[in-house]
Coordinates of N, CA and C in Angstrom, one line a residue:
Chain J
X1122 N -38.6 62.3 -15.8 CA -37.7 61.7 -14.8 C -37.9 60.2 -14.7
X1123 N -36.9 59.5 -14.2 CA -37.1 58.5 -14.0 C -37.7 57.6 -13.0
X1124 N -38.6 57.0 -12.9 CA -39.3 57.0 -11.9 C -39.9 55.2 -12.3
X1125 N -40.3 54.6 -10.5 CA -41.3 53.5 -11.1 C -42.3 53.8 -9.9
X1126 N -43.6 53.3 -10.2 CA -44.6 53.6 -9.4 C -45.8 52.2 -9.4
X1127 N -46.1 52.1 -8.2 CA -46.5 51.1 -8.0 C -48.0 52.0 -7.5
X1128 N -49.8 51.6 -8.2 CA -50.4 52.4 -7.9 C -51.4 52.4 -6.7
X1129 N -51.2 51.2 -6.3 CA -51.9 50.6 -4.9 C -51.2 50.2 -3.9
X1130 N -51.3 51.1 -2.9 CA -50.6 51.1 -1.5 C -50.9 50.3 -0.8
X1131 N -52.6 49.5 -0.7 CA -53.0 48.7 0.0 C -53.6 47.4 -0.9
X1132 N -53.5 46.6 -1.2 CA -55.2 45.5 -1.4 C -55.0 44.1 -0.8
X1133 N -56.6 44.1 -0.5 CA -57.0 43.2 0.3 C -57.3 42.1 -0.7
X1134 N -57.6 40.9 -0.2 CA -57.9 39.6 -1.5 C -58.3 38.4 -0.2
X1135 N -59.3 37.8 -0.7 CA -59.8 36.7 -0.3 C -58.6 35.6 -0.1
X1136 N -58.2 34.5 0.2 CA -57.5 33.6 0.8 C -58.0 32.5 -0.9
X1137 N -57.2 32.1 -1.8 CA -58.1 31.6 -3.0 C -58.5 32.0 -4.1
X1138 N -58.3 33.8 -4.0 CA -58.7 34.5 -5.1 C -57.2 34.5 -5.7
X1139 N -57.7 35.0 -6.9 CA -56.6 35.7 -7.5 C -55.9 37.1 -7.4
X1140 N -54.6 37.3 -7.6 CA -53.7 38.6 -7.2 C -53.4 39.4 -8.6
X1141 N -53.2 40.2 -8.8 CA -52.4 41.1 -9.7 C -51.7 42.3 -9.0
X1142 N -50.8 42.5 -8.9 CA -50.4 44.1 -8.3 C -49.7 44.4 -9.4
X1143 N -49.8 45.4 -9.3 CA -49.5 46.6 -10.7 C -48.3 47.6 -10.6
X1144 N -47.0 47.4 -11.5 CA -46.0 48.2 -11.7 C -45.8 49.0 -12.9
X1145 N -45.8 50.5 -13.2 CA -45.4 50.8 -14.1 C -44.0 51.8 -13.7
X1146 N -43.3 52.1 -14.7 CA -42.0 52.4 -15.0 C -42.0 53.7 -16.1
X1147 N -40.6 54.7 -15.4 CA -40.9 55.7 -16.8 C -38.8 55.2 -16.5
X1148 N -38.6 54.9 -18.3 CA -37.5 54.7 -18.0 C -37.4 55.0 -19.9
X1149 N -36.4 55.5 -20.5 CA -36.3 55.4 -22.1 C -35.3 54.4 -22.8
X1150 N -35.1 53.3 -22.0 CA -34.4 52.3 -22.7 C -34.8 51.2 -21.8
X1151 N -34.2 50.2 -22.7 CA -35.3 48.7 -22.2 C -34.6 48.4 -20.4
X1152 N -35.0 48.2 -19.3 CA -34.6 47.9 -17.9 C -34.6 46.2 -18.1
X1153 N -34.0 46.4 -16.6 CA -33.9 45.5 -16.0 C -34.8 45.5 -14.9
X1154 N -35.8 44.2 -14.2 CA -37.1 44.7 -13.9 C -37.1 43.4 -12.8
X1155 N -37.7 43.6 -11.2 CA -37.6 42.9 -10.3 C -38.9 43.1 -9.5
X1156 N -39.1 42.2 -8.7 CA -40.1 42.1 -7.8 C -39.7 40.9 -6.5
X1157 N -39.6 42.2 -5.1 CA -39.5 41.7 -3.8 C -40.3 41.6 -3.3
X1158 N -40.3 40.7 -1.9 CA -41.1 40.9 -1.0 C -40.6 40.6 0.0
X1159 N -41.5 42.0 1.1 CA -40.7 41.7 2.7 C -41.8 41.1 3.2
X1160 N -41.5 40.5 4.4 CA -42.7 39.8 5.5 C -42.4 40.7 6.4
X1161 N -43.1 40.9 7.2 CA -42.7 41.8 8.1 C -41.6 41.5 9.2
X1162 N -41.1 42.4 9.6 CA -39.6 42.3 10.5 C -38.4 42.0 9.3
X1163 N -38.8 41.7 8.2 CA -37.8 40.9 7.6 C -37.1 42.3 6.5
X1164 N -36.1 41.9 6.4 CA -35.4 41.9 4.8 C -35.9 42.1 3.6
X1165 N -35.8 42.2 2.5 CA -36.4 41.8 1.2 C -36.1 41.0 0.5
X1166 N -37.1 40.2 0.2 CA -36.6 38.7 -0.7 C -37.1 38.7 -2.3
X1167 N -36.3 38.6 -3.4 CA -36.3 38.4 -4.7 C -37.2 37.7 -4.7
X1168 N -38.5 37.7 -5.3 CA -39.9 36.8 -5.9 C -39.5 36.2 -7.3
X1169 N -38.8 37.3 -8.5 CA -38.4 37.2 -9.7 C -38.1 38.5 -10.8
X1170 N -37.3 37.9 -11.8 CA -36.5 39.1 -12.6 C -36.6 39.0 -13.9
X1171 N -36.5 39.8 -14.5 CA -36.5 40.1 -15.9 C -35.2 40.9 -16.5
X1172 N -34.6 40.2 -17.1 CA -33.6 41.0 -17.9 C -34.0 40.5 -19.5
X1173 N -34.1 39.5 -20.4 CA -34.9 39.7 -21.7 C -35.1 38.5 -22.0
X1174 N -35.6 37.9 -23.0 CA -36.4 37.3 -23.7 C -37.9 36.8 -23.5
X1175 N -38.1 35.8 -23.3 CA -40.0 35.7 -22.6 C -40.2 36.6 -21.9
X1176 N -41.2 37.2 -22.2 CA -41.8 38.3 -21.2 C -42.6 37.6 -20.2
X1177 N -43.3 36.8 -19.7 CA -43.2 35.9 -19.1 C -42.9 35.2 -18.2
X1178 N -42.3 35.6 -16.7 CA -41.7 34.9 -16.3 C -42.3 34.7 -15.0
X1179 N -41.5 33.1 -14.4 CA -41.8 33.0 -13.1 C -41.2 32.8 -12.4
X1180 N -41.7 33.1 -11.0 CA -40.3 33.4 -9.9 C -40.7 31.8 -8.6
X1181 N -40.6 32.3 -8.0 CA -40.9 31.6 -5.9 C -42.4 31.4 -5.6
X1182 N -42.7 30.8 -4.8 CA -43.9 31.1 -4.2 C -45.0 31.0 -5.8
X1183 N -44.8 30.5 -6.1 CA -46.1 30.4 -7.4 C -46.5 31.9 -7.9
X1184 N -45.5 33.0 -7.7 CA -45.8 34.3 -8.6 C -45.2 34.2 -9.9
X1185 N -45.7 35.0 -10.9 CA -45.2 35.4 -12.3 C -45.5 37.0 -12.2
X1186 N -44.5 36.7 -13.2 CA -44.8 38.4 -13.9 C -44.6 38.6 -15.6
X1187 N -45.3 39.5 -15.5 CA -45.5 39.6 -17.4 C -45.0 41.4 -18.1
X1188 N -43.8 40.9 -18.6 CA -43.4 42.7 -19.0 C -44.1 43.1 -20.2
X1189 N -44.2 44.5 -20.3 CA -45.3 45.1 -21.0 C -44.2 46.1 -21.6
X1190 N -43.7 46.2 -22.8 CA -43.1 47.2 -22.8 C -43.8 48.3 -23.7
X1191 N -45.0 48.2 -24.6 CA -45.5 49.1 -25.1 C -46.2 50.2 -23.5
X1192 N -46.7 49.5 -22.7 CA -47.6 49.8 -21.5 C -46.0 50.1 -20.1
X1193 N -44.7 50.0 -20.5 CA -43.9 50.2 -19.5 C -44.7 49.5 -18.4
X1194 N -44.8 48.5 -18.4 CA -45.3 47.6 -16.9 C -45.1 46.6 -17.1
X1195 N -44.9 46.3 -15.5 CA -44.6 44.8 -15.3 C -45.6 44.4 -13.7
X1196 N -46.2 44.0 -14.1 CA -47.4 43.6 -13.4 C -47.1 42.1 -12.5
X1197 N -47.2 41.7 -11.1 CA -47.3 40.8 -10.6 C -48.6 39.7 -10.5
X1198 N -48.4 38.4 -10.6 CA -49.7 38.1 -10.7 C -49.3 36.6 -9.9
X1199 N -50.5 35.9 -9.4 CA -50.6 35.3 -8.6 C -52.0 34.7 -8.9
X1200 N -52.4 33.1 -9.1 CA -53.9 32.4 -9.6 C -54.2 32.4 -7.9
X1201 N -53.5 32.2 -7.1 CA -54.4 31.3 -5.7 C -54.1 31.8 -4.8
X1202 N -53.8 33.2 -4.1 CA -53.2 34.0 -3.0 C -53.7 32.9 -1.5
X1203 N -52.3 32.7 -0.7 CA -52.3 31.5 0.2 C -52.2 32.8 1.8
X1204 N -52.9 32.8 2.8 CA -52.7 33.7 3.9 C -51.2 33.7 4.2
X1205 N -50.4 32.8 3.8 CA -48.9 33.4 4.2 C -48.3 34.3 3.4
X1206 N -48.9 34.6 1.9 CA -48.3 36.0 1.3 C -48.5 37.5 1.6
X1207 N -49.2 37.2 2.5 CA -49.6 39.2 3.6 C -47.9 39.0 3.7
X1208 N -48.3 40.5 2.9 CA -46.9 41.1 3.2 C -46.6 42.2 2.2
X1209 N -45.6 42.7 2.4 CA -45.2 44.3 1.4 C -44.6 43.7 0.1
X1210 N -45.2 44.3 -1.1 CA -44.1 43.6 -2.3 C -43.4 45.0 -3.0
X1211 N -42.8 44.9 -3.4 CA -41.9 46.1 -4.2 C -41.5 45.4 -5.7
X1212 N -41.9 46.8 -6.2 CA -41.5 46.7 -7.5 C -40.0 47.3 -7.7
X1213 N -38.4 46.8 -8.4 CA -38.0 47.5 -8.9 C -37.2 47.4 -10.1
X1214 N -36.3 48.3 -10.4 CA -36.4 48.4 -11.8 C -34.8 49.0 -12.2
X1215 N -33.9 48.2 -12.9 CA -32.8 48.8 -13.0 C -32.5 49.5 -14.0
X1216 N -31.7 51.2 -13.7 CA -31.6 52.0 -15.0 C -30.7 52.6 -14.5
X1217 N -29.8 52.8 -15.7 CA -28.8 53.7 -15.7 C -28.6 55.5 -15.5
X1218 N -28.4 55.9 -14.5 CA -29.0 57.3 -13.8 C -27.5 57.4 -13.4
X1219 N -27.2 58.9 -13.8 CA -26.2 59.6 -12.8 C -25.2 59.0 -13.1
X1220 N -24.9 58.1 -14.1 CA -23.4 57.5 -14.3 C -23.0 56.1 -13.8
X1221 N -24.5 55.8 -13.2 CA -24.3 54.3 -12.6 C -25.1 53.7 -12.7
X1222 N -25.3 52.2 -12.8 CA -26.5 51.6 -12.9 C -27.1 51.4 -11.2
X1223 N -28.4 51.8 -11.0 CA -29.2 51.8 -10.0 C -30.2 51.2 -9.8
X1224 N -30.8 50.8 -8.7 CA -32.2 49.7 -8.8 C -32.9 51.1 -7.7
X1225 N -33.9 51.3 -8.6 CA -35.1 52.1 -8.4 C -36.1 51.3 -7.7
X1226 N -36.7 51.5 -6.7 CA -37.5 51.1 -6.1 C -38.8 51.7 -5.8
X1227 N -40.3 50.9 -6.4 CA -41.8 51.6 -6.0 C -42.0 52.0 -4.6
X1228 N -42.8 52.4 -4.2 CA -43.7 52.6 -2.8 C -43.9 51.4 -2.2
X1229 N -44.3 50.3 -2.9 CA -44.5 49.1 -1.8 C -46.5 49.1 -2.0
X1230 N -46.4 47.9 -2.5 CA -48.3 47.6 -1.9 C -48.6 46.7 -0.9
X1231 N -49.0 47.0 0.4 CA -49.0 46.2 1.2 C -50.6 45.6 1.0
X1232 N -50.2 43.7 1.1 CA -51.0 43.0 0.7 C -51.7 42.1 2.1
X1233 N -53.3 42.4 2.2 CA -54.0 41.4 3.5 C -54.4 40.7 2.6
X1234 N -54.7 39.6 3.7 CA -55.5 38.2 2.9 C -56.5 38.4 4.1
X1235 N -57.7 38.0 3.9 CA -59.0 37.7 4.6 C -59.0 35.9 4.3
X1236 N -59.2 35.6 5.5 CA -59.8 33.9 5.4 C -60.7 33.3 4.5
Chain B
X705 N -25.8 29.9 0.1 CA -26.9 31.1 0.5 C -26.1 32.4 0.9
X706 N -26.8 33.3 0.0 CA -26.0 34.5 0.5 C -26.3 34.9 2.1
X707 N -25.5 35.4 2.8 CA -25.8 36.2 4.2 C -25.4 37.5 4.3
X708 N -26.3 38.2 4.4 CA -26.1 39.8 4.8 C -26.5 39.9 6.3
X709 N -25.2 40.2 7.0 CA -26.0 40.3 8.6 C -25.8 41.9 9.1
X710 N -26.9 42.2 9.6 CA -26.8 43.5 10.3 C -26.6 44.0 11.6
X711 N -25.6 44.6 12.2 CA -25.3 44.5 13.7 C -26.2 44.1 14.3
X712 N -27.5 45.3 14.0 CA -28.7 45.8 15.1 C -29.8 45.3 14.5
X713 N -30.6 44.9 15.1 CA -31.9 44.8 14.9 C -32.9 46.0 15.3
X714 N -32.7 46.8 16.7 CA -32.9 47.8 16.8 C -32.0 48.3 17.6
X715 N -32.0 50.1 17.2 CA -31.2 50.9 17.7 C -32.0 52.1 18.4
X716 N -31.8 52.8 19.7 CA -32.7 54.0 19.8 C -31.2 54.6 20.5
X717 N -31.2 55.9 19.7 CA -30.3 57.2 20.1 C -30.5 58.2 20.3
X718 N -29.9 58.8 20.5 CA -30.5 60.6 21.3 C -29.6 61.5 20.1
X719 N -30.4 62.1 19.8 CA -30.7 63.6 19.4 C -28.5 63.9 19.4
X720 N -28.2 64.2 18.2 CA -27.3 64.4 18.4 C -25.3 63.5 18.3
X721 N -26.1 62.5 18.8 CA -24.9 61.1 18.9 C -24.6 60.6 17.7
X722 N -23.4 60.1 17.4 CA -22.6 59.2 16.4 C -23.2 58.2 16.5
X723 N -24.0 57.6 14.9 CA -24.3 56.4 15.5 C -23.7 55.8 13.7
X724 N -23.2 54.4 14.2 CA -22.9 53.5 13.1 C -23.6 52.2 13.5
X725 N -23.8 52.0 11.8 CA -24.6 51.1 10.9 C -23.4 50.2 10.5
X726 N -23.6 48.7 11.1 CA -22.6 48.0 10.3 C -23.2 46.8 9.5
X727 N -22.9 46.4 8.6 CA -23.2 45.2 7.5 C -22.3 44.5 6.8
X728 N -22.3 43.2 6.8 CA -20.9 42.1 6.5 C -22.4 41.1 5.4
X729 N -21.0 41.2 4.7 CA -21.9 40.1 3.8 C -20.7 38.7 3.2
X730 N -21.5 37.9 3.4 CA -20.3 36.8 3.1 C -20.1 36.3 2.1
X731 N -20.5 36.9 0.8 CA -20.2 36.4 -0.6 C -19.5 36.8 -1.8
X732 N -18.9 37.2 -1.0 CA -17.9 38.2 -1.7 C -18.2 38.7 -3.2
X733 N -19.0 39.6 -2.5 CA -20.0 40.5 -3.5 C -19.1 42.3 -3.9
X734 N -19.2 42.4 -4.6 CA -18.6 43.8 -5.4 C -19.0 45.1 -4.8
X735 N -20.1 44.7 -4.9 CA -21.1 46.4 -4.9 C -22.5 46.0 -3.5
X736 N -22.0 47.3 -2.8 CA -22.9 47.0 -1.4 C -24.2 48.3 -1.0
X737 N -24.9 48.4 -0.8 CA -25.9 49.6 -0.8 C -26.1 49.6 0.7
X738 N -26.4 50.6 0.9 CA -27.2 51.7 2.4 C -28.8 52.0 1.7
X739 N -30.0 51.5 2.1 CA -31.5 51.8 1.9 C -31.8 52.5 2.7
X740 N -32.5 53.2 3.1 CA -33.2 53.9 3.9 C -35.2 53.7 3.1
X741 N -36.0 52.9 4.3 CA -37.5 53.0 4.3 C -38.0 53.2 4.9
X742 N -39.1 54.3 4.6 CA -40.3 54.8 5.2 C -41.3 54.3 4.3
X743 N -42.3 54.3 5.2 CA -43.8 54.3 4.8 C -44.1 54.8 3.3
X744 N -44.7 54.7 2.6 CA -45.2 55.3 1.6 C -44.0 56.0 0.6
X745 N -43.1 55.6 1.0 CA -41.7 56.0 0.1 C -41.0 54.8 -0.5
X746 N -41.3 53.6 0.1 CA -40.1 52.8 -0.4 C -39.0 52.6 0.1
X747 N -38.0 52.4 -0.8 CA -37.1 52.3 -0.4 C -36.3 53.6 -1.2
X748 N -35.4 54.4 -0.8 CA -34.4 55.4 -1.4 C -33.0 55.0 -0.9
X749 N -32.2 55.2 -1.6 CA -30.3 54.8 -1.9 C -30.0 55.5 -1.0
X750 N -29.0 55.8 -0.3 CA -28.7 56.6 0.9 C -27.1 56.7 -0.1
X751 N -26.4 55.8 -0.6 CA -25.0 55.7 -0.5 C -24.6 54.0 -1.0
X752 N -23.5 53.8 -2.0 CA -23.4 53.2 -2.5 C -22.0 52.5 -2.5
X753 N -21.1 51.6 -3.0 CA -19.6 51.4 -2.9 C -19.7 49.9 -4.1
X754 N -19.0 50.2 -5.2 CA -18.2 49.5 -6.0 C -17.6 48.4 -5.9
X755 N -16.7 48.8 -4.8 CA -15.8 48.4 -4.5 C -14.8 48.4 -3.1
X756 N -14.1 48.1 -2.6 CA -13.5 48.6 -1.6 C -12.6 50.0 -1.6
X757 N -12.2 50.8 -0.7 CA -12.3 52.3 -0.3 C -13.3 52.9 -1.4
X758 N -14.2 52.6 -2.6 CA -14.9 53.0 -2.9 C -16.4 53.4 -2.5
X759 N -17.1 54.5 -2.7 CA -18.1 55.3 -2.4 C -18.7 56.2 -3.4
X760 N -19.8 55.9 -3.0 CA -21.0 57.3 -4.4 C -22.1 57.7 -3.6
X761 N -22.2 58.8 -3.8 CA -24.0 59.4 -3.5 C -24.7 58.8 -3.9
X762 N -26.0 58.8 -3.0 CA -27.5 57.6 -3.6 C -28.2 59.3 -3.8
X763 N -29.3 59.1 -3.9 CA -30.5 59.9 -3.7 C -30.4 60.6 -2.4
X764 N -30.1 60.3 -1.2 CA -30.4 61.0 -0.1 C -29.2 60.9 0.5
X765 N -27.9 61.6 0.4 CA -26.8 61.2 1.4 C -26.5 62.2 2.1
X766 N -27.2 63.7 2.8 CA -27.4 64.3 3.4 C -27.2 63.7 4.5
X767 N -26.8 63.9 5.7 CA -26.6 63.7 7.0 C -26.1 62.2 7.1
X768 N -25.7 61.4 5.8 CA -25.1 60.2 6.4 C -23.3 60.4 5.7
X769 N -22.8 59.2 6.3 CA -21.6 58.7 5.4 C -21.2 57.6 5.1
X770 N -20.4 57.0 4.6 CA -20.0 55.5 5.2 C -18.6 55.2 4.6
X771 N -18.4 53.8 5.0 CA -17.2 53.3 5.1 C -17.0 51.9 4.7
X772 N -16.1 51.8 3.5 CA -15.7 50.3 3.2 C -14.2 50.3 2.7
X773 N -13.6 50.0 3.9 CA -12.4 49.4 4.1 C -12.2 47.9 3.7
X774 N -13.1 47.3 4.3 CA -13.2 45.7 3.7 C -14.3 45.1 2.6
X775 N -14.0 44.3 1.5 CA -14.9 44.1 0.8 C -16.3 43.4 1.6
X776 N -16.2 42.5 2.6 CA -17.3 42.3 3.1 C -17.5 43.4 4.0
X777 N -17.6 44.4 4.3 CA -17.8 45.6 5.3 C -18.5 46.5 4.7
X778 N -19.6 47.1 5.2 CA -19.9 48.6 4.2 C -20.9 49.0 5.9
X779 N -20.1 50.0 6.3 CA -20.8 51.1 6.9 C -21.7 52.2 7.1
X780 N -22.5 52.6 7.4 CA -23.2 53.9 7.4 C -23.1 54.7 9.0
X781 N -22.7 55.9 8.3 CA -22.3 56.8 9.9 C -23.3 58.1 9.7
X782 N -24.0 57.9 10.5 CA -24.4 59.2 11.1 C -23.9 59.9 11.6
X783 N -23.2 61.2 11.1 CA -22.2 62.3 12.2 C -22.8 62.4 13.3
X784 N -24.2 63.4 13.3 CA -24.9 63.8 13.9 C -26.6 63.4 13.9
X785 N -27.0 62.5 14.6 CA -28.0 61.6 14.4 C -29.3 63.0 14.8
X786 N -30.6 62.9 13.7 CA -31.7 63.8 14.2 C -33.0 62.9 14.1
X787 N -33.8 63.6 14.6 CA -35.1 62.8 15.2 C -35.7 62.3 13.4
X788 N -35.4 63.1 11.9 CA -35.7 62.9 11.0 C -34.8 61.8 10.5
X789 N -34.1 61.0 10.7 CA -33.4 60.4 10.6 C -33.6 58.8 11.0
X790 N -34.8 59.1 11.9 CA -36.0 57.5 12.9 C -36.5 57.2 11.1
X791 N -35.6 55.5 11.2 CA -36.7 54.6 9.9 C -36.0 53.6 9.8
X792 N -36.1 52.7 9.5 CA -35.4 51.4 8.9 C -35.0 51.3 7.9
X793 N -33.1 51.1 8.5 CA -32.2 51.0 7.4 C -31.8 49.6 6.9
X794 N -32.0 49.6 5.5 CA -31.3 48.1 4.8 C -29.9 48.2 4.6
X795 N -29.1 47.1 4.3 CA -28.1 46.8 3.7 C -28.0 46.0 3.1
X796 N -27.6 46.1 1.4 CA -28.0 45.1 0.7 C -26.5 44.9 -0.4
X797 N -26.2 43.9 -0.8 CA -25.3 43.6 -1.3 C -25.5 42.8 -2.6
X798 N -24.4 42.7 -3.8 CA -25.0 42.2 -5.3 C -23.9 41.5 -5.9
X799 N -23.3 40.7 -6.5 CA -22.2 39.9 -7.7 C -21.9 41.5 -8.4
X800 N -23.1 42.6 -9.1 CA -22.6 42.7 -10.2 C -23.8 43.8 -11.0
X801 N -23.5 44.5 -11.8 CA -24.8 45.1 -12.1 C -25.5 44.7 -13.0
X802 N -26.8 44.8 -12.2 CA -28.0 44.5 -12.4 C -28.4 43.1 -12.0
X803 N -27.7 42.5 -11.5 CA -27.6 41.2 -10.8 C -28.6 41.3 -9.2
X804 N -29.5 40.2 -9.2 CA -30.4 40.9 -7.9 C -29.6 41.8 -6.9
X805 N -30.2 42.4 -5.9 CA -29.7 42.7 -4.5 C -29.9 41.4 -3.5
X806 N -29.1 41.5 -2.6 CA -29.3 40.4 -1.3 C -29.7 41.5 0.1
X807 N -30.6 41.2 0.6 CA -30.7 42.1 1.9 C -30.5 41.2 2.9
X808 N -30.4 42.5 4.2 CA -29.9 42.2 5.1 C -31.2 42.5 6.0
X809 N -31.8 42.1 7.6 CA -32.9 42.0 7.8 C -33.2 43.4 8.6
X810 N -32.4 44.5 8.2 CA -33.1 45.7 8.6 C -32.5 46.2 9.8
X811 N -32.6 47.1 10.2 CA -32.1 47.9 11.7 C -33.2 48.8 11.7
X812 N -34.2 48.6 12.7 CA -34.9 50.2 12.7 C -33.9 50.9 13.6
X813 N -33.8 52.4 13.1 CA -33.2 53.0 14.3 C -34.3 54.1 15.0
X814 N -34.5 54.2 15.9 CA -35.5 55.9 16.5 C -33.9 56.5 17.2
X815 N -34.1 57.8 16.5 CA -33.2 59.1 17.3 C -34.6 60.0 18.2
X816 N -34.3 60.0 19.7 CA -34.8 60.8 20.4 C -34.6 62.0 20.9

């Protein structure tokens, strides 16, 4: 089935450290591949996307992401997590299901920063 | 800048009642979605639209419906609103497929 899973509900990180949050995907042709983030009360806001060439890419806010397609992941990453990034990020992931193209959405890892 | 505006910010209903979800988006975008998020779920599709008088089943369209008469309009109606039904609904709108989504900043609703 098609599915994307995001495997960390919670992580915490020092104010300075470095981030990774972790997306993998079961999908059998190449996606279309995103990463939001809500602040709380809010909406969800596009961080960055992938549709093809560099796997590599960077978005807002000083995040990148790097697609894996032997590993079906696309992993968020972050060198310097700043206390205003607490907040929920979502992974998702566009695939063709049911006769339409759809944006699949992870669980969400909600991210603390400690001082 | 795109804008997705949502009536409500919060809604609380009783057990029972008609309740509508309204969402306007000003960019004259194609394709408009109904989210439904809980905790530990994400986000799941409730209901979808192409186009105008157009509509599709998401993942969970069980006890909802909706309505788009206007291309910036897309509705969600609860016939019959139930206590399983309390969570925060998005409305999110797109150019095109696979083209980001734009959100709109949410409605929690509680049915009592």
């Amino acid at each position: 089935a098609q599915s994307v899973t995001q495997p960390d509900i919670h992580i915490t990180v020092s104010e300075g450290a470095s981030l990774e949050l972790r997306c993998n995907y079961s999908y059998g042709a190449t996606p279309y591949l995103f990463w939001y983030v809500q602040s709380p009360g809010q909406g969800l806001q596009l961080l960055l996307k992938y549709f093809s060439g560099d796997t590599l890419v960077q978005g807002i806010k000083g995040f990148e992401a790097e697609f894996k397609r032997s590993q079906s992941s696309f992993n968020l990453r972050k060198p310097s997590v700043h206390w205003s990034d607490a907040a929920e990020y979502f992974c998702a992931v566009g695939m063709f299901s049911g006769g339409y193209n759809k944006l699949i959405f992870g669980a969400g890892t909600r991210l603390a920063v400690h001082p | 800048d795109v804008k997705v505006t949502q009536s409500s910010r919060y809604l609380v209903k009783r057990t029972g009642e008609k309740v509508f979800l309204e969402c306007v988006q000003d960019m004259d975008h194609e394709n408009m979605f109904w989210y439904r998020q809980d905790p530990g779920l994400g986000l799941r599709l409730i209901y979808f639209s192409y186009d105008v008088k157009m509509k599709e089943k998401g993942d969970i369209p069980e006890g909802y419906s909706v309505s788009r008469e206007k291309k910036e309009r897309f509705s969600l109606i609860l016939e019959s609103a139930s206590t399983n039904q309390t969570s925060m609904y998005l409305c999110a709108s797109r150019t095109g497929t696979n083209s980001p989504l734009h959100f709109g900043n949410g409605t929690r609703l509680t049915v009592t």
